[in-house]
Short mmCIF file of C-alpha atoms in Angstrom, two decimals:
data_model
loop_
_atom_site.label_atom_id
_atom_site.label_comp_id
_atom_site.label_asym_id
_atom_site.label_seq_id
_atom_site.Cartn_x
_atom_site.Cartn_y
_atom_site.Cartn_z
CA MET E 95 -109.92 -71.61 -66.77
CA ALA E 96 -113.43 -72.67 -66.94
CA ILE E 97 -114.35 -74.75 -64.12
CA TYR E 98 -118.03 -75.69 -63.12
CA PRO E 99 -119.85 -78.70 -61.42
CA PHE E 100 -121.04 -80.23 -64.50
CA ARG E 101 -123.10 -83.34 -64.95
CA LYS E 102 -121.06 -86.64 -66.19
CA ASN E 103 -122.08 -86.83 -69.99
CA ASP E 104 -121.57 -90.21 -72.37
CA SER E 105 -119.24 -87.94 -74.49
CA ASP E 106 -116.50 -87.50 -71.78
CA GLU E 107 -115.96 -91.42 -72.02
CA LYS E 108 -114.89 -93.78 -74.76
CA GLN E 109 -116.93 -93.06 -77.67
CA ALA E 110 -118.16 -95.64 -79.50
CA VAL E 111 -120.56 -95.77 -83.33
CA SER E 112 -124.31 -95.60 -81.66
CA PRO E 113 -127.49 -96.13 -83.70
CA PRO E 114 -129.36 -92.45 -83.77
CA THR E 115 -132.09 -92.34 -80.63
CA PRO E 116 -135.69 -91.93 -81.79
CA PRO E 117 -136.81 -88.47 -81.90
CA ALA E 118 -138.38 -86.67 -79.21
CA GLU E 119 -142.17 -85.72 -78.80
CA GLY E 120 -142.17 -82.17 -80.78
CA TYR E 121 -142.89 -80.83 -84.35
CA THR E 122 -141.84 -81.41 -87.82
CA SER E 123 -139.78 -78.75 -89.52
CA GLU E 124 -140.45 -78.43 -93.73
CA GLU E 125 -137.70 -81.06 -94.48
CA GLY E 126 -139.12 -83.48 -92.40
CA ASP E 127 -137.06 -83.55 -88.96
CA VAL E 128 -138.69 -83.60 -85.80
CA GLU E 129 -137.94 -80.41 -83.74
CA VAL E 130 -138.30 -81.06 -79.96
CA GLU E 131 -139.92 -78.28 -77.93
CA ASP E 132 -137.33 -77.59 -75.72
CA ASP E 133 -134.70 -77.65 -78.06
CA LEU E 134 -133.03 -75.03 -81.00
CA HIS E 135 -135.33 -74.81 -83.76
CA ARG E 136 -134.22 -74.80 -87.24
CA GLY E 137 -135.95 -71.73 -88.12
CA MET E 138 -132.93 -69.91 -90.11
CA LYS E 139 -133.98 -69.05 -93.53
CA PRO E 140 -131.91 -69.84 -96.37
CA ARG E 141 -132.09 -66.43 -98.01
CA GLN E 142 -130.90 -65.29 -94.18
CA LEU E 143 -128.15 -67.98 -93.96
CA ASN E 144 -127.03 -66.95 -97.65
CA MET E 145 -126.61 -63.22 -96.69
CA MET E 146 -124.91 -63.90 -93.56
CA ALA E 147 -122.40 -66.23 -95.57
CA ILE E 148 -122.17 -63.09 -98.09
CA ALA E 149 -121.45 -60.30 -95.67
CA GLY E 150 -122.21 -61.49 -92.13
CA ALA E 151 -118.45 -61.20 -90.88
CA ILE E 152 -117.51 -58.12 -92.39
CA GLY E 153 -116.88 -55.78 -89.62
CA THR E 154 -114.49 -52.83 -88.88
CA GLY E 155 -111.29 -54.49 -89.53
CA LEU E 156 -111.68 -54.41 -93.29
CA ILE E 157 -113.34 -50.54 -93.33
CA ILE E 158 -110.45 -49.09 -90.32
CA GLY E 159 -107.87 -52.13 -89.69
CA THR E 160 -106.62 -52.23 -93.28
CA GLY E 161 -105.22 -49.00 -92.64
CA THR E 162 -102.61 -49.85 -90.31
CA ALA E 163 -101.40 -52.45 -92.75
CA LEU E 164 -101.15 -50.81 -95.46
CA LYS E 165 -98.76 -48.63 -94.11
CA PHE E 166 -96.35 -51.51 -94.88
CA GLY E 167 -97.15 -51.16 -98.88
CA PRO E 168 -99.84 -52.46 -100.99
CA GLY E 169 -97.80 -55.40 -102.22
CA SER E 170 -97.46 -56.90 -98.60
CA LEU E 171 -101.14 -56.10 -97.99
CA LEU E 172 -102.30 -57.99 -100.69
CA ILE E 173 -100.05 -61.20 -100.18
CA GLY E 174 -101.34 -61.12 -96.65
CA TYR E 175 -105.00 -61.19 -97.51
CA ILE E 176 -104.69 -63.80 -100.27
CA LEU E 177 -102.63 -66.03 -98.42
CA MET E 178 -105.09 -66.04 -94.98
CA GLY E 179 -108.06 -65.66 -97.82
CA PHE E 180 -107.20 -69.29 -98.75
CA THR E 181 -106.81 -70.39 -95.20
CA VAL E 182 -110.38 -69.05 -93.97
CA TYR E 183 -111.79 -70.73 -97.30
CA ILE E 184 -110.56 -74.06 -96.42
CA VAL E 185 -111.92 -73.56 -92.75
CA MET E 186 -114.96 -72.90 -94.28
CA VAL E 187 -115.16 -75.65 -96.79
CA ALA E 188 -114.10 -78.49 -93.96
CA LEU E 189 -116.87 -76.96 -91.68
CA GLY E 190 -119.12 -77.53 -94.71
CA GLU E 191 -118.69 -81.04 -95.60
CA MET E 192 -119.09 -81.85 -91.60
CA GLY E 193 -122.23 -79.78 -91.53
CA ALA E 194 -123.66 -81.24 -94.90
CA TRP E 195 -123.01 -84.80 -93.83
CA LEU E 196 -123.19 -84.48 -90.03
CA PRO E 197 -125.65 -81.74 -89.01
CA HIS E 198 -125.52 -80.90 -85.30
CA LYS E 199 -126.64 -77.89 -83.20
CA LYS E 200 -123.51 -78.22 -80.87
CA SER E 201 -121.17 -75.80 -82.69
CA PHE E 202 -117.75 -76.48 -83.19
CA SER E 203 -117.21 -77.48 -79.74
CA GLY E 204 -119.54 -80.52 -80.64
CA TYR E 205 -117.37 -82.02 -83.66
CA ALA E 206 -114.13 -81.57 -81.57
CA THR E 207 -115.89 -83.55 -79.00
CA ARG E 208 -117.26 -85.92 -81.14
CA PHE E 209 -114.31 -86.52 -83.39
CA VAL E 210 -111.06 -85.40 -81.56
CA ASP E 211 -111.38 -85.86 -77.84
CA PRO E 212 -114.23 -84.03 -75.40
CA ALA E 213 -111.56 -82.17 -73.48
CA MET E 214 -110.71 -80.23 -76.80
CA GLY E 215 -114.52 -79.93 -77.14
CA PHE E 216 -114.82 -78.21 -73.63
CA ALA E 217 -111.81 -75.87 -74.36
CA THR E 218 -112.79 -74.86 -78.02
CA GLY E 219 -116.52 -74.14 -76.73
CA TRP E 220 -115.56 -72.11 -73.86
CA ASN E 221 -112.74 -70.32 -75.86
CA TYR E 222 -115.35 -69.21 -78.44
CA PHE E 223 -118.12 -68.37 -76.09
CA PHE E 224 -115.30 -65.88 -74.12
CA LYS E 225 -114.19 -64.44 -77.40
CA TYR E 226 -117.78 -63.58 -78.04
CA VAL E 227 -118.79 -61.99 -74.55
CA ILE E 228 -115.49 -60.05 -74.42
CA VAL E 229 -115.81 -58.40 -78.13
CA LEU E 230 -119.51 -57.69 -77.24
CA PRO E 231 -119.09 -55.03 -75.08
CA ASN E 232 -116.34 -53.81 -77.39
CA ASN E 233 -118.81 -53.42 -80.08
CA LEU E 234 -121.06 -51.76 -78.24
CA THR E 235 -118.56 -49.13 -76.65
CA VAL E 236 -117.61 -48.43 -80.31
CA THR E 237 -120.58 -47.72 -81.34
CA GLY E 238 -120.96 -45.08 -78.85
CA PHE E 239 -117.89 -43.53 -80.05
CA LEU E 240 -119.08 -43.27 -83.46
CA ILE E 241 -122.15 -41.45 -82.25
CA GLN E 242 -120.14 -39.18 -80.12
CA LYS E 243 -118.97 -37.63 -83.07
CA TRP E 244 -122.05 -35.98 -83.40
CA ALA E 245 -123.36 -35.95 -79.95
CA PRO E 246 -119.98 -35.44 -77.72
CA ASN E 247 -121.61 -34.25 -74.83
CA ILE E 248 -123.61 -38.03 -74.31
CA ASN E 249 -121.44 -40.29 -72.25
CA VAL E 250 -120.59 -43.68 -74.12
CA SER E 251 -122.26 -45.65 -71.17
CA VAL E 252 -126.03 -44.46 -72.63
CA TRP E 253 -125.49 -45.82 -76.15
CA ILE E 254 -124.28 -49.03 -74.58
CA VAL E 255 -127.24 -49.32 -72.74
CA VAL E 256 -129.74 -48.48 -75.56
CA PHE E 257 -128.38 -50.88 -78.15
CA GLY E 258 -127.55 -53.44 -75.70
CA ILE E 259 -131.31 -53.54 -75.00
CA ALA E 260 -132.18 -53.55 -78.50
CA ILE E 261 -129.90 -56.51 -79.53
CA ILE E 262 -131.04 -58.31 -76.34
CA LEU E 263 -134.60 -58.21 -77.49
CA LEU E 264 -133.22 -59.35 -81.05
CA ASN E 265 -131.80 -62.29 -79.43
CA LEU E 266 -134.88 -63.35 -77.05
CA ILE E 267 -137.39 -63.74 -79.62
CA HIS E 268 -137.49 -66.41 -82.58
CA VAL E 269 -134.10 -67.20 -84.20
CA SER E 270 -136.00 -66.45 -87.52
CA PHE E 271 -136.37 -62.43 -86.53
CA PHE E 272 -132.59 -62.66 -85.84
CA GLY E 273 -132.04 -63.50 -88.99
CA GLU E 274 -134.12 -61.34 -90.39
CA ALA E 275 -132.45 -58.62 -88.78
CA GLU E 276 -128.76 -59.97 -89.76
CA PHE E 277 -129.99 -60.49 -92.95
CA TRP E 278 -130.62 -56.40 -93.77
CA MET E 279 -127.81 -55.50 -92.05
CA SER E 280 -125.46 -58.01 -93.80
CA LEU E 281 -127.11 -56.47 -97.20
CA VAL E 282 -126.13 -53.03 -95.91
CA LYS E 283 -122.62 -53.62 -95.30
CA ALA E 284 -122.61 -55.68 -98.75
CA LEU E 285 -123.76 -52.22 -100.39
CA VAL E 286 -121.35 -50.32 -98.28
CA ILE E 287 -118.08 -52.42 -99.36
CA VAL E 288 -119.27 -52.56 -102.94
CA MET E 289 -119.76 -48.69 -102.78
CA LEU E 290 -116.16 -47.99 -101.04
CA ILE E 291 -114.58 -50.52 -103.44
CA LEU E 292 -116.00 -48.66 -106.46
CA LEU E 293 -115.08 -45.23 -105.20
CA CYS E 294 -111.49 -46.42 -104.77
CA PHE E 295 -111.27 -47.91 -108.12
CA ILE E 296 -113.12 -44.97 -109.98
CA ILE E 297 -110.60 -42.59 -107.93
CA ALA E 298 -107.41 -44.68 -109.32
CA MET E 299 -108.50 -44.39 -112.57
CA GLY E 300 -109.18 -40.63 -112.65
CA GLY E 301 -112.67 -40.26 -112.06
CA GLY E 302 -112.20 -38.30 -109.06
CA PRO E 303 -112.58 -34.47 -108.79
CA ASN E 304 -108.84 -34.10 -109.08
CA GLY E 305 -108.87 -36.05 -112.39
CA VAL E 306 -105.35 -37.53 -111.18
CA ARG E 307 -105.11 -41.23 -112.64
CA THR E 308 -102.73 -43.25 -110.28
CA GLY E 309 -103.69 -46.78 -111.48
CA PHE E 310 -100.94 -48.91 -109.89
CA TRP E 311 -98.15 -45.80 -110.19
CA TYR E 312 -97.90 -46.06 -106.05
CA TRP E 313 -96.94 -49.88 -106.74
CA GLN E 314 -93.56 -48.19 -107.95
CA ASP E 315 -93.29 -45.25 -106.35
CA PRO E 316 -92.97 -45.22 -103.38
CA GLY E 317 -92.82 -48.86 -104.00
CA ALA E 318 -95.18 -52.15 -103.22
CA PHE E 319 -93.55 -53.17 -100.28
CA GLY E 320 -92.44 -50.58 -97.51
CA PRO E 321 -90.26 -50.85 -94.35
CA TYR E 322 -91.48 -52.16 -90.83
CA THR E 323 -92.49 -49.40 -88.69
CA ALA E 324 -93.70 -50.08 -84.81
CA LYS E 325 -93.83 -47.77 -81.92
CA VAL E 326 -91.60 -48.34 -78.44
CA ASN E 327 -92.77 -46.39 -75.40
CA GLY E 328 -94.10 -43.61 -77.74
CA ALA E 329 -91.29 -43.62 -80.30
CA ASP E 330 -91.39 -44.66 -84.08
CA VAL E 331 -88.49 -47.23 -84.87
CA LEU E 332 -88.38 -48.28 -88.37
CA ILE E 333 -86.50 -51.76 -89.77
CA ASP E 334 -85.71 -51.06 -93.53
CA GLY E 335 -84.26 -53.53 -96.02
CA SER E 336 -85.27 -57.36 -97.02
CA LEU E 337 -86.11 -58.00 -92.99
CA GLY E 338 -88.00 -54.67 -92.64
CA ARG E 339 -90.12 -55.86 -95.80
CA PHE E 340 -90.96 -59.39 -94.64
CA LEU E 341 -92.02 -58.59 -91.01
CA GLY E 342 -94.24 -55.85 -93.14
CA VAL E 343 -95.58 -58.97 -94.97
CA TRP E 344 -95.90 -60.97 -91.89
CA ALA E 345 -97.75 -57.93 -90.08
CA CYS E 346 -100.31 -57.75 -92.92
CA MET E 347 -100.46 -61.41 -92.53
CA VAL E 348 -101.24 -60.99 -88.76
CA GLN E 349 -103.92 -57.87 -89.86
CA ALA E 350 -105.58 -60.10 -92.44
CA THR E 351 -106.13 -62.96 -90.00
CA PHE E 352 -108.26 -60.95 -87.61
CA ALA E 353 -110.06 -59.26 -90.57
CA TYR E 354 -111.18 -62.34 -91.39
CA LEU E 355 -112.03 -63.90 -87.83
CA GLY E 356 -115.93 -64.42 -87.57
CA THR E 357 -115.97 -65.94 -91.15
CA GLU E 358 -117.06 -69.01 -89.35
CA LEU E 359 -120.25 -67.37 -87.95
CA VAL E 360 -122.41 -69.32 -90.40
CA GLY E 361 -121.45 -72.24 -88.98
CA VAL E 362 -123.08 -71.81 -86.08
CA ALA E 363 -126.02 -70.91 -87.50
CA PHE E 364 -126.05 -74.79 -89.47
CA GLY E 365 -127.86 -75.93 -86.36
CA GLU E 366 -130.69 -73.60 -86.92
CA THR E 367 -130.91 -74.11 -90.69
CA PRO E 368 -133.57 -76.10 -92.41
CA ASN E 369 -132.39 -78.91 -94.83
CA PRO E 370 -128.72 -78.47 -94.10
CA ARG E 371 -128.04 -80.90 -96.83
CA LYS E 372 -128.79 -78.32 -99.61
CA ASN E 373 -128.34 -74.98 -97.60
CA VAL E 374 -124.91 -75.62 -96.11
CA PRO E 375 -123.47 -76.21 -99.15
CA ARG E 376 -124.77 -73.10 -101.25
CA ALA E 377 -124.04 -70.81 -98.00
CA VAL E 378 -120.30 -72.04 -97.97
CA LYS E 379 -119.67 -72.00 -101.74
CA GLN E 380 -120.75 -67.82 -101.30
CA THR E 381 -117.44 -67.27 -98.88
CA LEU E 382 -115.16 -67.78 -102.15
CA GLY E 383 -116.96 -64.87 -104.09
CA ARG E 384 -117.09 -62.58 -100.47
CA ILE E 385 -113.32 -63.11 -100.36
CA VAL E 386 -112.37 -62.55 -103.66
CA SER E 387 -114.80 -59.78 -104.08
CA PHE E 388 -114.85 -57.53 -100.96
CA TYR E 389 -111.38 -58.83 -98.91
CA ILE E 390 -109.21 -59.20 -101.76
CA GLY E 391 -110.78 -56.77 -104.21
CA GLY E 392 -110.91 -54.27 -100.90
CA VAL E 393 -107.13 -54.24 -100.19
CA LEU E 394 -106.29 -54.27 -104.18
CA VAL E 395 -108.13 -50.84 -104.95
CA LEU E 396 -106.76 -49.25 -101.70
CA GLY E 397 -103.16 -49.78 -102.86
CA MET E 398 -104.00 -48.22 -106.18
CA ALA E 399 -105.66 -45.44 -104.61
CA VAL E 400 -103.30 -44.72 -101.57
CA LYS E 401 -99.31 -44.75 -100.96
CA TYR E 402 -98.62 -46.65 -97.72
CA ASN E 403 -96.26 -43.37 -97.01
CA ASP E 404 -99.01 -41.10 -97.38
CA PRO E 405 -99.18 -38.59 -94.29
CA GLU E 406 -103.09 -38.53 -94.38
CA LEU E 407 -102.93 -42.32 -93.75
CA LEU E 408 -100.73 -42.46 -91.13
CA LYS E 409 -102.36 -39.71 -89.34
CA ALA E 410 -105.54 -41.66 -89.78
CA THR E 411 -104.35 -45.09 -88.12
CA ALA E 412 -104.13 -43.04 -85.02
CA LEU E 413 -107.69 -42.10 -84.46
CA LYS E 414 -109.11 -45.58 -84.54
CA ASN E 415 -112.87 -45.31 -83.93
CA THR E 416 -114.34 -42.90 -86.30
CA GLY E 417 -114.99 -42.88 -90.08
CA LEU E 418 -111.74 -40.32 -90.22
CA ALA E 419 -109.92 -43.81 -89.82
CA SER E 420 -110.72 -45.56 -92.74
CA PRO E 421 -108.21 -45.41 -95.52
CA PHE E 422 -111.10 -45.54 -98.09
CA VAL E 423 -112.01 -41.84 -96.48
CA VAL E 424 -108.27 -40.84 -97.11
CA ALA E 425 -108.05 -41.87 -100.52
CA ALA E 426 -111.56 -39.95 -101.10
CA LYS E 427 -110.17 -36.67 -99.42
CA ASN E 428 -107.28 -36.88 -101.66
CA ALA E 429 -109.12 -37.05 -104.46
CA GLY E 430 -111.15 -34.04 -103.39
CA VAL E 431 -114.21 -35.92 -102.21
CA ASN E 432 -115.17 -34.18 -99.08
CA HIS E 433 -117.47 -35.50 -96.10
CA LEU E 434 -117.25 -38.82 -96.83
CA ASP E 435 -116.52 -39.61 -93.12
CA ASP E 436 -119.70 -38.41 -91.72
CA ALA E 437 -121.33 -41.18 -94.14
CA VAL E 438 -118.62 -43.79 -93.49
CA ASN E 439 -119.03 -42.87 -89.69
CA GLY E 440 -122.67 -43.36 -89.94
CA LEU E 441 -122.36 -46.69 -92.09
CA LEU E 442 -119.67 -47.99 -89.58
CA MET E 443 -122.89 -48.06 -86.86
CA VAL E 444 -124.25 -50.65 -88.70
CA PHE E 445 -121.14 -52.85 -88.95
CA THR E 446 -120.73 -52.83 -85.06
CA VAL E 447 -124.25 -53.06 -84.03
CA SER E 448 -124.20 -56.31 -86.38
CA ALA E 449 -121.47 -57.62 -84.90
CA ALA E 450 -122.67 -57.19 -81.54
CA ASN E 451 -125.89 -58.58 -82.32
CA SER E 452 -124.08 -61.37 -83.88
CA ASP E 453 -121.81 -62.12 -80.75
CA ILE E 454 -124.96 -62.80 -78.52
CA TYR E 455 -125.95 -65.07 -80.79
CA LEU E 456 -122.86 -66.86 -81.25
CA ALA E 457 -122.22 -66.60 -77.57
CA SER E 458 -125.54 -68.26 -76.19
CA ARG E 459 -125.64 -70.79 -78.81
CA THR E 460 -121.84 -71.67 -77.72
CA ALA E 461 -122.89 -72.45 -74.01
CA TRP E 462 -126.03 -74.17 -74.83
CA ALA E 463 -123.85 -76.51 -77.28
CA LEU E 464 -121.67 -76.65 -74.13
CA ALA E 465 -124.27 -77.81 -71.85
CA LYS E 466 -125.80 -80.13 -74.28
CA ASP E 467 -122.64 -82.18 -74.20
CA GLY E 468 -122.39 -81.88 -69.97
CA GLN E 469 -119.70 -79.06 -70.31
CA ALA E 470 -121.49 -76.54 -68.75
CA PRO E 471 -124.19 -75.90 -66.13
CA GLN E 472 -127.41 -77.85 -67.43
CA LEU E 473 -129.25 -74.09 -66.91
CA LEU E 474 -128.31 -73.13 -70.17
CA LEU E 475 -129.60 -75.95 -71.64
CA ARG E 476 -133.11 -74.65 -71.27
CA THR E 477 -135.07 -72.93 -74.33
CA ASN E 478 -138.42 -71.76 -74.50
CA ARG E 479 -141.09 -73.03 -76.93
CA ARG E 480 -139.81 -70.66 -79.86
CA GLY E 481 -136.24 -72.59 -79.19
CA VAL E 482 -134.50 -69.80 -78.06
CA PRO E 483 -131.95 -70.49 -75.24
CA ILE E 484 -133.33 -68.05 -72.47
CA PRO E 485 -130.61 -68.52 -69.73
CA ALA E 486 -127.85 -68.80 -72.44
CA VAL E 487 -128.88 -65.29 -73.57
CA ALA E 488 -129.04 -64.19 -70.62
CA VAL E 489 -125.86 -65.18 -69.17
CA SER E 490 -124.38 -63.82 -72.47
CA SER E 491 -125.94 -60.38 -72.05
CA ILE E 492 -124.56 -59.91 -68.50
CA PHE E 493 -120.90 -59.53 -70.53
CA ILE E 494 -122.59 -56.27 -71.71
CA ALA E 495 -121.70 -54.35 -68.59
CA LEU E 496 -117.87 -54.74 -69.05
CA GLY E 497 -118.43 -51.86 -71.50
CA PHE E 498 -118.84 -49.68 -68.39
CA MET E 499 -115.09 -49.85 -67.85
CA ASN E 500 -114.03 -47.90 -70.66
CA ALA E 501 -115.81 -45.13 -68.93
CA THR E 502 -112.40 -44.63 -66.99
CA LYS E 503 -109.11 -44.70 -68.39
CA ASN E 504 -107.49 -47.13 -66.13
CA ALA E 505 -110.21 -49.47 -66.41
CA GLY E 506 -110.36 -48.76 -70.42
CA THR E 507 -106.51 -49.79 -70.88
CA VAL E 508 -107.54 -53.45 -68.77
CA PHE E 509 -110.40 -53.84 -70.90
CA GLY E 510 -108.25 -53.55 -73.98
CA TYR E 511 -106.16 -55.95 -72.93
CA PHE E 512 -108.95 -58.47 -72.72
CA VAL E 513 -109.92 -57.76 -76.23
CA SER E 514 -106.04 -57.92 -77.67
CA LEU E 515 -105.90 -61.44 -75.35
CA VAL E 516 -109.22 -63.06 -76.97
CA THR E 517 -108.58 -62.09 -80.61
CA VAL E 518 -105.99 -65.36 -80.64
CA PHE E 519 -109.11 -66.96 -79.45
CA GLY E 520 -110.52 -67.01 -83.44
CA ALA E 521 -107.80 -68.19 -85.08
CA LEU E 522 -107.44 -71.49 -82.14
CA ASN E 523 -110.93 -72.50 -83.19
CA TRP E 524 -109.94 -72.33 -86.60
CA ILE E 525 -107.42 -75.06 -85.82
CA ALA E 526 -110.24 -76.82 -83.74
CA VAL E 527 -112.51 -76.98 -87.39
CA LEU E 528 -109.57 -78.16 -89.39
CA VAL E 529 -108.10 -80.99 -86.50
CA SER E 530 -111.77 -81.90 -86.25
CA TYR E 531 -112.13 -82.58 -90.12
CA LEU E 532 -109.24 -84.19 -90.42
CA ALA E 533 -109.93 -86.57 -87.40
CA MET E 534 -113.33 -87.00 -89.16
CA ILE E 535 -111.54 -88.02 -92.39
CA ARG E 536 -109.23 -90.64 -90.32
CA GLY E 537 -112.62 -92.10 -88.71
CA MET E 538 -114.17 -92.11 -92.32
CA LYS E 539 -111.33 -94.30 -93.40
CA ALA E 540 -110.51 -96.46 -90.69
CA GLN E 541 -114.67 -97.24 -91.41
CA GLY E 542 -114.31 -98.05 -95.04
CA ILE E 543 -116.33 -94.66 -95.74
CA LYS E 544 -115.83 -93.44 -99.26
CA ARG E 545 -115.57 -89.42 -99.43
CA LYS E 546 -117.83 -89.89 -102.17
CA VAL E 547 -120.93 -90.47 -99.85
CA LEU E 548 -120.42 -86.73 -98.63
CA PRO E 549 -123.16 -84.69 -100.22
CA TYR E 550 -120.79 -81.65 -100.41
CA ARG E 551 -117.27 -82.17 -101.24
CA ASN E 552 -114.61 -79.54 -102.25
CA PRO E 553 -111.79 -80.48 -104.61
CA LEU E 554 -109.20 -78.93 -102.25
CA LEU E 555 -109.74 -81.15 -99.40
CA PRO E 556 -108.62 -83.10 -97.53
CA TRP E 557 -104.84 -81.82 -98.65
CA GLY E 558 -105.92 -78.02 -98.37
CA ALA E 559 -106.89 -78.84 -94.53
CA TYR E 560 -103.03 -79.62 -93.75
CA ILE E 561 -101.88 -76.47 -95.62
CA ALA E 562 -104.16 -74.35 -93.96
CA LEU E 563 -103.85 -75.79 -90.17
CA LEU E 564 -99.98 -75.00 -90.84
CA VAL E 565 -100.61 -71.45 -91.74
CA THR E 566 -102.83 -71.20 -88.94
CA ILE E 567 -100.57 -72.60 -86.04
CA LEU E 568 -97.71 -70.34 -87.71
CA VAL E 569 -99.81 -67.27 -87.41
CA ILE E 570 -100.65 -67.86 -83.87
CA VAL E 571 -97.31 -68.98 -82.75
CA PHE E 572 -95.85 -65.90 -84.32
CA ASN E 573 -98.29 -63.21 -83.91
CA GLY E 574 -96.56 -61.82 -81.10
CA TRP E 575 -93.45 -61.55 -82.42
CA ASN E 576 -93.67 -57.42 -82.17
CA ALA E 577 -93.26 -58.06 -78.50
CA PHE E 578 -89.82 -58.96 -78.89
CA VAL E 579 -88.97 -56.36 -81.79
CA PRO E 580 -86.90 -54.14 -81.48
CA VAL E 581 -87.02 -54.30 -77.83
CA PHE E 582 -89.14 -56.90 -75.58
CA GLN E 583 -92.31 -55.53 -74.55
CA ILE E 584 -94.39 -57.33 -71.93
CA ASP E 585 -97.57 -56.38 -72.14
CA LYS E 586 -97.67 -57.27 -75.74
CA PHE E 587 -96.25 -61.00 -74.92
CA MET E 588 -98.87 -61.37 -72.51
CA THR E 589 -101.79 -60.21 -74.60
CA SER E 590 -100.38 -62.22 -77.63
CA TYR E 591 -99.62 -65.52 -75.99
CA ILE E 592 -101.99 -66.11 -72.57
CA GLY E 593 -104.80 -67.18 -74.70
CA ILE E 594 -102.75 -70.35 -75.65
CA VAL E 595 -101.76 -70.98 -72.29
CA VAL E 596 -105.99 -70.50 -71.36
CA TYR E 597 -106.88 -72.93 -74.31
CA LEU E 598 -104.06 -75.46 -73.40
CA GLY E 599 -104.92 -75.21 -69.83
CA ASN E 600 -108.57 -76.18 -70.47
CA ILE E 601 -108.12 -78.93 -72.31
CA ALA E 602 -105.36 -80.42 -69.45
CA TRP E 603 -108.03 -79.61 -66.85
CA TRP E 604 -110.94 -81.14 -68.34
CA LYS E 605 -108.85 -84.22 -69.47
CA ILE E 606 -107.51 -84.88 -65.91
CA TYR E 607 -110.93 -83.90 -64.56
CA LYS E 608 -113.24 -86.23 -66.56
CA LYS E 609 -110.38 -89.03 -67.41
CA THR E 610 -111.22 -88.35 -71.06
CA LYS E 611 -109.73 -90.43 -74.08
CA ARG E 612 -109.05 -89.34 -77.54
CA VAL E 613 -111.41 -90.89 -79.82
CA ARG E 614 -110.20 -93.82 -81.81
CA PRO E 615 -111.05 -93.51 -85.78
CA GLU E 616 -112.82 -96.79 -85.87
CA GLU E 617 -114.92 -96.18 -82.97
CA MET E 618 -115.73 -92.84 -83.81
CA ASP E 619 -119.83 -91.99 -84.50
CA LEU E 620 -120.13 -91.58 -87.98
CA VAL E 621 -123.87 -92.58 -88.02
CA THR E 622 -126.07 -90.05 -85.81
CA ASP E 623 -127.61 -87.40 -87.77
CA ARG E 624 -126.06 -88.86 -90.94
CA ARG E 625 -127.24 -87.12 -94.03
CA ASP E 626 -126.29 -89.35 -97.37
#
């Protein structure tokens, strides 16, 4: 649990409706907001936010991770990505409604503190911080592994230092430079995804060197749904029949969840975006296009180009961190397209460096938001005149050193457990967003405020939020079911569920330590920073 001697904050007491506080001395942003010199600045350009919304969160989960899910069948893979795509879209539009109407710079934890309970805001913020400072060194380590394909004699630690310094510098200058770097890396990622999707579609239509047109034939032979397979003590265990097919669909839903994690990245950037009333809805609306085009479109053409029991696919899933591990490369090799693995290996470096760059940004802004609410040391609240939270960036960057654990096998195994542990934190943040949104809706109803006052409204809300909340809870509760099938495995059980214990423990500790109370709907602050 995160335990610090924090200052007392008003958000830890009963929250009452209060008028907006007069702005401090500073400068005026382009839409008329006063920017305080020692505060985050709204320097993120609309085109940067839009590109981050389109491709900012796309990572190796789609390029490589889909291979481990495809082995359960193309039908299972498509169902998993559609269901979780709907869920993440609801999370984003809920965040969009809150961000356009009541924009602030405190990230998701700020909404949880304001609408639900300061204890939930505390747990959500530290949850998000720890998630990204752990995956940060992991992304840099994967970058090193990718380069080792061409330079096997250079230790991975060298590349951790080189790229670590580069992304730290990007995060120490004005947010517009970070946004510009993310804009171009996101653009490259979008082009790579489009290229791979078109390649698989052309191959499935018979445009490959081998001239074989598969279409949807692999949906018939070997079939749309495959049996569930798992490794237990190094041995493959197969579960066939209806149970095996159901477990395969569920395994694809879990994999899809973690492929979509990070989509909420753009929500953290809302606090540094000018004119959120206009730019937030625009960015959120583009999320649907990305989900349909990149994720669902990508898994659909993969199921057309590669059969789920292809020996090359099963071999590729064991390789992990190289271009050879991508099912898109398997499709190309089967069609007679050679050397694509080198190109994908190089392009994957853009994905991992972009992810590491975003990790520091997200972790530092989350730490700053926690300090703003009195839930972290006040040192982290300091910013320079360009609005960069230097101490928060420095603290987040320290965790890059965890990447050196991968230099030894035993330490690398422990670090692998850390990474597995925090992946569930991302799904817990979806729950925090949805619970905060539903609490805001209850507050609006209690105070007689109609939804029509919201500058951005989505027709799927609020009822869609209840469905998405249920689905996310089910995924979190049952994401560790493979720890019980076919035999109980303690390591999988611990990494699947200890994150939930930490999250709930932080809520309980902060509630006891600060004696916080749940925010009552009729007393909820729906005035400060309001944009009608």
